[in-house]
XYZ file of C-alpha atoms in Angstrom:
503
model
C 77.614 97.402 -12.161
C 81.020 95.777 -12.241
C 81.508 93.081 -9.592
C 84.732 93.202 -7.590
C 87.053 90.328 -8.334
C 87.085 87.619 -5.680
C 90.339 87.131 -3.790
C 92.557 84.342 -5.029
C 92.076 81.061 -3.150
C 94.562 80.331 -0.424
C 97.113 77.719 -1.218
C 96.821 74.506 0.776
C 99.313 72.647 2.919
C 100.469 69.085 2.693
C 99.671 66.957 5.749
C 103.359 66.091 5.994
C 104.248 69.811 6.091
C 101.599 70.505 8.731
C 102.977 67.716 10.924
C 106.569 68.831 10.437
C 105.940 72.539 11.048
C 103.594 72.055 14.020
C 105.997 69.720 15.780
C 108.984 71.973 15.158
C 107.084 75.026 16.453
C 106.010 73.150 19.590
C 109.578 71.970 20.199
C 110.744 75.566 19.781
C 108.323 76.723 22.471
C 109.401 73.905 24.795
C 113.081 74.734 24.317
C 112.425 78.316 25.486
C 110.487 77.326 28.611
C 113.767 77.578 30.504
C 113.225 81.343 30.379
C 110.315 81.038 32.830
C 111.069 77.743 34.573
C 111.215 77.860 38.373
C 114.258 76.017 39.713
C 113.112 74.553 42.991
C 116.361 74.483 44.934
C 117.469 77.988 43.952
C 114.119 79.780 44.043
C 112.383 78.273 47.041
C 115.001 77.083 49.494
C 118.539 77.837 50.621
C 119.658 75.032 52.950
C 123.432 75.440 53.165
C 123.151 77.217 56.500
C 120.820 74.524 57.797
C 123.238 71.822 56.655
C 126.098 73.391 58.591
C 124.043 73.713 61.757
C 122.804 70.123 61.493
C 126.369 68.906 61.007
C 127.500 70.752 64.136
C 124.736 69.151 66.146
C 125.719 65.671 65.000
C 129.394 66.267 65.834
C 128.512 67.351 69.373
C 125.839 64.752 70.127
C 127.850 63.240 72.940
C 127.696 66.486 74.959
C 124.144 67.444 74.083
C 120.836 65.984 75.148
C 119.510 63.466 72.595
C 115.999 64.872 72.875
C 117.120 68.263 71.576
C 118.228 67.019 68.175
C 116.665 68.079 64.901
C 112.940 67.175 65.128
C 113.052 65.618 61.661
C 116.149 63.531 62.375
C 114.868 60.147 63.493
C 117.311 58.187 61.377
C 120.612 56.609 62.325
C 123.225 58.791 64.062
C 125.577 58.311 61.144
C 123.176 59.896 58.669
C 121.712 63.341 58.412
C 118.683 64.486 56.490
C 120.840 67.257 55.084
C 123.619 64.884 54.032
C 123.406 65.344 50.270
C 123.395 68.787 48.716
C 121.445 67.426 45.743
C 118.430 66.858 47.950
C 117.219 70.438 47.689
C 113.507 70.837 47.131
C 110.988 73.519 46.198
C 109.805 75.027 49.441
C 107.673 78.118 50.045
C 107.416 81.264 47.977
C 110.708 82.945 47.089
C 112.181 83.379 50.545
C 108.811 84.081 52.090
C 110.325 83.130 55.452
C 113.193 85.092 56.978
C 114.741 81.757 57.983
C 115.457 80.909 54.344
C 116.776 84.305 53.221
C 120.413 84.006 52.076
C 121.270 87.433 53.498
C 119.626 86.584 56.798
C 121.541 83.283 56.897
C 124.885 85.039 56.414
C 123.983 87.569 59.083
C 123.080 84.905 61.615
C 126.189 82.897 60.758
C 128.444 85.913 61.278
C 126.677 86.785 64.491
C 127.240 83.292 65.850
C 130.930 83.464 65.016
C 131.216 86.728 66.943
C 129.796 85.110 70.079
C 132.836 83.009 70.708
C 132.560 83.351 74.454
C 129.502 81.126 74.740
C 129.856 77.736 76.331
C 129.450 74.644 74.119
C 126.116 73.730 75.693
C 124.712 77.237 75.188
C 125.940 77.353 71.606
C 124.485 73.951 70.816
C 121.216 74.879 72.452
C 120.992 78.033 70.329
C 121.781 75.981 67.232
C 119.038 73.544 68.145
C 116.516 76.356 68.537
C 117.507 77.804 65.167
C 117.162 74.447 63.424
C 113.842 73.917 65.164
C 112.674 77.279 63.766
C 113.966 76.270 60.343
C 112.074 72.997 60.603
C 108.808 74.771 61.398
C 109.298 77.107 58.447
C 110.234 74.139 56.280
C 107.049 72.256 57.145
C 104.983 75.346 56.389
C 106.700 75.771 53.040
C 106.272 72.082 52.180
C 102.544 72.473 52.721
C 102.571 75.570 50.511
C 104.189 73.674 47.629
C 101.648 70.836 47.840
C 98.813 73.356 47.962
C 100.064 75.176 44.854
C 100.373 71.913 42.927
C 96.932 70.656 44.009
C 95.077 72.731 41.360
C 92.087 73.220 43.614
C 91.932 69.653 44.994
C 92.266 70.947 48.555
C 90.951 67.734 50.145
C 94.132 65.920 49.065
C 96.556 68.611 50.216
C 96.619 67.485 53.845
C 96.912 63.816 52.875
C 99.902 64.401 50.590
C 101.543 66.762 53.075
C 101.260 64.305 55.980
C 102.622 61.519 53.800
C 105.578 63.693 52.783
C 106.319 64.567 56.415
C 106.248 60.859 57.351
C 108.728 60.081 54.574
C 111.096 62.866 55.613
C 111.119 61.706 59.223
C 112.509 58.284 58.311
C 114.751 59.069 55.333
C 117.873 61.021 54.450
C 116.133 63.027 51.738
C 113.446 65.655 51.324
C 112.449 64.184 47.975
C 108.840 63.013 47.798
C 108.546 59.354 46.831
C 105.426 57.633 45.513
C 106.839 54.172 46.270
C 105.385 52.737 49.446
C 102.110 54.683 49.174
C 98.953 52.550 49.215
C 95.319 53.637 48.948
C 92.629 51.925 51.029
C 89.190 53.094 49.808
C 86.427 53.172 52.444
C 82.781 54.147 51.949
C 82.632 56.737 54.728
C 82.201 60.523 54.695
C 85.224 62.364 53.289
C 86.054 63.815 56.717
C 87.309 60.380 57.824
C 90.134 60.331 55.256
C 93.519 60.047 56.928
C 97.135 58.884 56.572
C 98.184 55.760 58.473
C 101.738 54.675 59.184
C 101.841 51.101 57.893
C 99.636 48.968 55.688
C 95.833 48.801 55.948
C 94.319 45.742 54.249
C 90.570 45.308 53.841
C 89.069 41.835 53.832
C 85.476 40.595 53.597
C 86.132 37.171 55.185
C 83.496 36.813 57.886
C 85.275 34.492 60.334
C 87.922 37.174 60.940
C 85.392 39.289 62.862
C 85.501 36.894 65.797
C 89.278 37.014 66.139
C 90.961 39.125 68.791
C 93.853 40.235 66.613
C 96.843 41.696 68.428
C 100.242 40.395 67.305
C 102.982 42.505 68.884
C 105.879 40.586 67.330
C 105.238 38.672 64.162
C 106.472 35.376 62.821
C 104.945 35.963 59.429
C 105.160 34.376 55.985
C 104.134 35.981 52.690
C 102.936 33.513 50.055
C 102.576 34.712 46.468
C 100.196 31.990 45.377
C 97.632 29.590 46.818
C 98.087 27.111 49.659
C 96.231 24.230 48.035
C 97.388 20.760 47.076
C 96.459 21.194 43.411
C 98.073 24.639 42.961
C 100.989 24.765 40.494
C 102.911 27.909 39.661
C 103.205 28.544 35.919
C 106.111 30.989 35.937
C 106.305 34.764 35.742
C 105.156 35.405 32.185
C 102.696 38.297 32.068
C 100.734 36.558 29.308
C 99.857 33.524 31.446
C 96.912 34.030 33.765
C 95.534 30.529 34.423
C 95.965 28.139 37.338
C 96.950 24.588 36.434
C 95.097 21.864 38.347
C 96.300 18.305 38.758
C 94.247 15.597 37.108
C 91.847 13.453 39.128
C 94.283 10.497 38.959
C 96.932 12.592 40.658
C 94.643 13.686 43.482
C 95.142 10.685 45.715
C 93.772 11.045 49.211
C 96.936 9.732 50.812
C 99.150 12.154 48.875
C 96.984 15.135 49.800
C 96.883 14.133 53.466
C 100.650 13.817 53.424
C 100.977 17.296 51.921
C 98.625 18.816 54.525
C 100.552 17.186 57.343
C 103.828 18.494 55.921
C 102.464 22.063 55.719
C 101.105 21.931 59.273
C 104.389 20.585 60.651
C 106.275 23.329 58.848
C 104.072 26.045 60.351
C 104.700 24.656 63.822
C 108.421 24.229 63.235
C 108.807 27.856 62.045
C 106.561 29.070 64.898
C 104.425 31.016 62.445
C 101.683 33.245 63.875
C 100.650 35.054 60.659
C 100.097 33.935 57.062
C 99.545 36.523 54.311
C 98.472 34.843 51.065
C 97.577 36.231 47.640
C 95.543 33.156 46.643
C 93.183 30.629 48.190
C 93.906 28.363 51.167
C 92.914 24.744 51.609
C 90.094 24.346 54.207
C 92.214 21.894 56.192
C 95.042 24.471 56.466
C 92.499 27.144 57.411
C 91.140 24.925 60.186
C 94.655 24.163 61.433
C 95.530 27.883 61.558
C 92.369 28.676 63.485
C 93.075 25.908 66.011
C 96.703 26.946 66.543
C 96.138 30.731 66.776
C 97.749 31.455 63.416
C 96.269 34.570 61.833
C 95.448 33.756 58.204
C 94.573 36.429 55.643
C 93.985 34.994 52.135
C 93.159 36.590 48.783
C 95.245 39.739 49.365
C 96.049 41.890 46.364
C 99.664 41.404 45.297
C 100.006 45.193 45.018
C 99.747 45.498 48.812
C 102.019 42.568 49.613
C 104.591 43.706 47.060
C 104.992 47.025 48.899
C 105.316 45.119 52.172
C 107.985 42.811 50.711
C 109.970 45.791 49.433
C 109.675 47.558 52.782
C 111.069 44.610 54.776
C 113.465 43.546 51.986
C 112.028 40.039 51.791
C 111.255 37.818 48.786
C 107.853 36.091 48.972
C 107.523 32.317 48.725
C 105.443 30.654 46.036
C 104.837 27.375 47.890
C 104.375 27.060 51.634
C 106.322 23.797 51.634
C 109.438 25.637 50.387
C 109.540 28.242 53.182
C 112.529 28.315 55.534
C 113.567 30.260 58.626
C 115.121 32.978 56.398
C 111.679 33.732 54.941
C 110.060 34.483 58.303
C 109.336 38.189 58.890
C 109.677 39.104 62.560
C 109.486 42.917 62.621
C 105.741 43.438 62.096
C 102.948 44.362 64.459
C 99.527 43.193 63.267
C 96.315 44.506 64.764
C 92.695 44.997 63.852
C 91.966 48.434 62.455
C 88.710 49.794 63.851
C 87.237 53.093 62.686
C 84.810 53.074 65.593
C 82.048 54.313 63.286
C 78.627 52.769 62.678
C 78.842 53.666 58.991
C 81.480 50.959 58.330
C 79.934 47.895 56.754
C 79.793 44.794 58.968
C 81.344 42.570 56.323
C 84.501 44.700 56.109
C 87.464 43.707 58.275
C 90.551 45.930 58.366
C 94.038 44.756 59.334
C 96.768 47.219 60.311
C 100.297 45.931 59.586
C 103.083 48.126 60.856
C 106.859 47.777 60.644
C 108.267 48.534 64.094
C 111.906 48.994 62.985
C 111.523 51.873 60.487
C 115.243 52.735 60.525
C 115.941 49.337 58.931
C 112.983 49.327 56.560
C 111.398 51.520 53.958
C 108.355 53.541 54.874
C 104.823 52.426 53.992
C 101.967 54.929 54.211
C 98.352 53.982 53.640
C 95.981 56.689 52.476
C 92.581 55.824 53.925
C 90.481 57.589 51.291
C 86.816 57.992 52.184
C 83.638 58.930 50.359
C 80.089 57.493 50.719
C 79.728 56.976 46.949
C 81.912 54.186 45.511
C 82.055 55.679 42.003
C 83.156 59.052 43.347
C 85.621 57.247 45.606
C 87.256 55.604 42.589
C 87.521 58.971 40.852
C 89.069 60.518 43.957
C 91.683 57.770 43.964
C 92.730 58.813 40.456
C 92.852 62.465 41.494
C 95.052 61.613 44.462
C 97.565 59.782 42.258
C 97.608 62.729 39.820
C 98.624 65.117 42.615
C 101.123 62.648 44.097
C 102.717 62.166 40.673
C 102.941 65.925 40.077
C 104.726 66.417 43.382
C 107.025 63.446 42.762
C 108.060 64.679 39.305
C 108.498 68.239 40.582
C 110.889 67.001 43.282
C 112.692 64.670 40.881
C 113.157 67.062 37.958
C 113.613 70.182 40.127
C 111.534 72.236 37.693
C 108.201 73.993 38.020
C 106.198 76.305 35.787
C 103.785 79.126 36.667
C 100.220 77.816 36.929
C 96.806 79.346 36.361
C 97.380 79.519 32.586
C 100.351 81.869 32.921
C 102.665 79.460 31.109
C 100.256 79.152 28.165
C 99.899 82.949 28.032
C 103.675 83.263 27.882
C 103.805 80.694 25.062
C 101.169 82.629 23.142
C 103.094 85.895 23.523
C 106.325 84.179 22.530
C 104.844 82.798 19.290
C 103.259 86.154 18.465
C 106.741 87.708 18.367
C 108.323 84.786 16.525
C 108.892 85.291 12.758
C 108.428 82.304 10.467
C 110.095 81.534 7.139
C 107.039 81.205 4.857
C 103.256 81.657 4.734
C 102.376 78.034 5.457
C 104.529 77.967 8.569
C 103.046 81.315 9.626
C 99.494 79.951 9.393
C 100.418 76.906 11.482
C 102.168 79.104 14.039
C 99.095 81.326 14.378
C 96.885 78.270 14.902
C 99.116 76.988 17.722
C 99.405 80.472 19.216
C 95.616 80.810 19.293
C 95.370 77.393 20.946
C 97.588 78.528 23.831
C 95.638 81.788 24.109
C 92.253 80.015 24.097
C 93.363 77.755 26.946
C 94.442 80.771 28.980
C 91.146 82.608 28.381
C 89.011 79.552 29.216
C 90.947 78.981 32.424
C 90.566 82.626 33.413
C 86.793 82.383 32.945
C 86.613 79.252 35.091
C 88.715 80.897 37.807
C 86.217 83.758 37.959
C 83.370 81.309 38.504
C 85.132 79.180 41.117
C 88.002 80.182 43.384
C 88.926 76.499 43.862
C 90.030 76.050 40.239
C 93.708 76.751 39.582
C 94.354 79.854 41.661
C 96.621 82.636 40.436
C 99.633 81.519 42.474
C 99.362 77.824 41.559
C 102.264 75.867 40.099
C 102.528 73.271 37.345
C 104.924 70.383 37.004
C 106.937 70.811 33.818
C 107.267 67.264 32.503
C 103.567 66.334 32.625
C 102.540 69.675 31.076
C 104.885 69.177 28.116
C 103.578 65.636 27.665
C 100.000 66.952 27.686
C 100.856 69.440 24.932
C 102.434 66.713 22.791
C 99.459 64.408 23.310
C 97.038 67.178 22.357
C 99.108 67.944 19.246
C 99.129 64.271 18.231
C 95.344 64.063 18.645
C 94.770 67.170 16.497
C 96.974 65.768 13.735
C 95.072 62.464 13.761
C 91.738 64.313 13.485
C 93.172 66.423 10.683
C 94.114 63.335 8.717
C 90.652 61.862 9.313
C 89.065 65.050 7.933
C 91.347 64.833 4.943
C 90.207 61.284 4.224
C 86.557 62.312 4.543
C 86.975 65.273 2.173
C 89.074 63.558 -0.484
C 87.924 59.969 -0.097
C 90.103 56.871 -0.227
C 90.532 56.524 -3.985
C 93.732 54.667 -4.889
C 94.437 57.129 -7.706
C 94.539 59.988 -5.253
C 96.855 58.017 -3.031
C 99.179 57.311 -5.930
C 99.294 60.963 -6.905
C 100.048 61.975 -3.287
C 97.061 64.327 -3.288
C 95.376 62.803 -0.270
C 97.358 65.069 2.021
C 96.538 68.277 0.147
C 94.125 70.666 1.886
């Protein structure tokens, strides 16, 4: 019996060709994402009508009660939260509220023009009610956007939303900003997680427990270093991470006593009542602060104090002896933060630092993130920053993509219709197309098992998704080259003949 001839072997592809074709195909897909991209300002929100109403309220403030202004407008009278037209954001679901419908806005505007017989007070009062209704709808839509970007992490939705609301109330923009957000992890049940206006700093120094901390008006200094006689700053190079100590010959008792006396006199002269230090503090200075009712908090992470310095627009001092009156921060309230729960460890002491002139300072929000397990708590901190970054990039770039695998399904369908130039490019295209399709199918299976994973109406931030695709592509190409080395070996002759990349 005659055996059927075997099919001819498939021709291989050079590694260089695989890299070139795969990258060009991926870039082609990315370039066509504009066909499905969701423009935040055009799709979710129409604020021109709101801008006009807000402007009218500001022009007539002198004849209208101050308490009836826009609920979000807590900034200076000269600035409006609707000042810049570029500050449009993704809100809600395609005009889900009648307040944001363009046709409804034109209708209301025309109706108001027809009521010319109203008195100024009545007209302004109606405008205030309309803007109040818009504000309520706006808050609801802001929550909706955060929820759609959360990808099932519902426990962070409220935290991000409250932080966003706090930022809007003290700024001239609806853009979400990750600057000024600090996480304070606490080993408590998750239900105790909250957003605090100001900075929460945790310390394990035991003598602080006996202090009745309540500073209504601060005279504070921030020291980026240690308050010790032997401390010497080595500069700002990132590669240097040692502390230089003076030699024993230099540590004369008289010189150290003179330095301590100078520091104590300076604290009295500047009328300091709070010292925030990133490093250690000499015991003599600690004793002096305790005797003179100066609140001292050493060994604070520079990450926390850096946000505080930015918020109050103040440069920290490196040496206490170099501080002057210009370095004193006088717009802080400092109190003990008490959860009032037995679950809080006794050795933990929490300080609440709040800026009481927010119109002159940037906003600081502390996310008190709670979970009884410390390892899970660390993981939740990463998840929180992922969601915060997605929202920040979505507001910044003004672009969103359909979530729940819909974008990958569209990419798969797009490549299926795309015609390549040759067989090798066609094989690479099919491989990438199947990759997009596999992701969509896996995600659909997971969504059937759990409703909390990437719901159907979820959204994705465009920039991070594209970066994830490129990273995945780079990893596949590295593994492909490793397989090639394993199959063909590392013989120099093969390298010289350029056959190592042939599959």
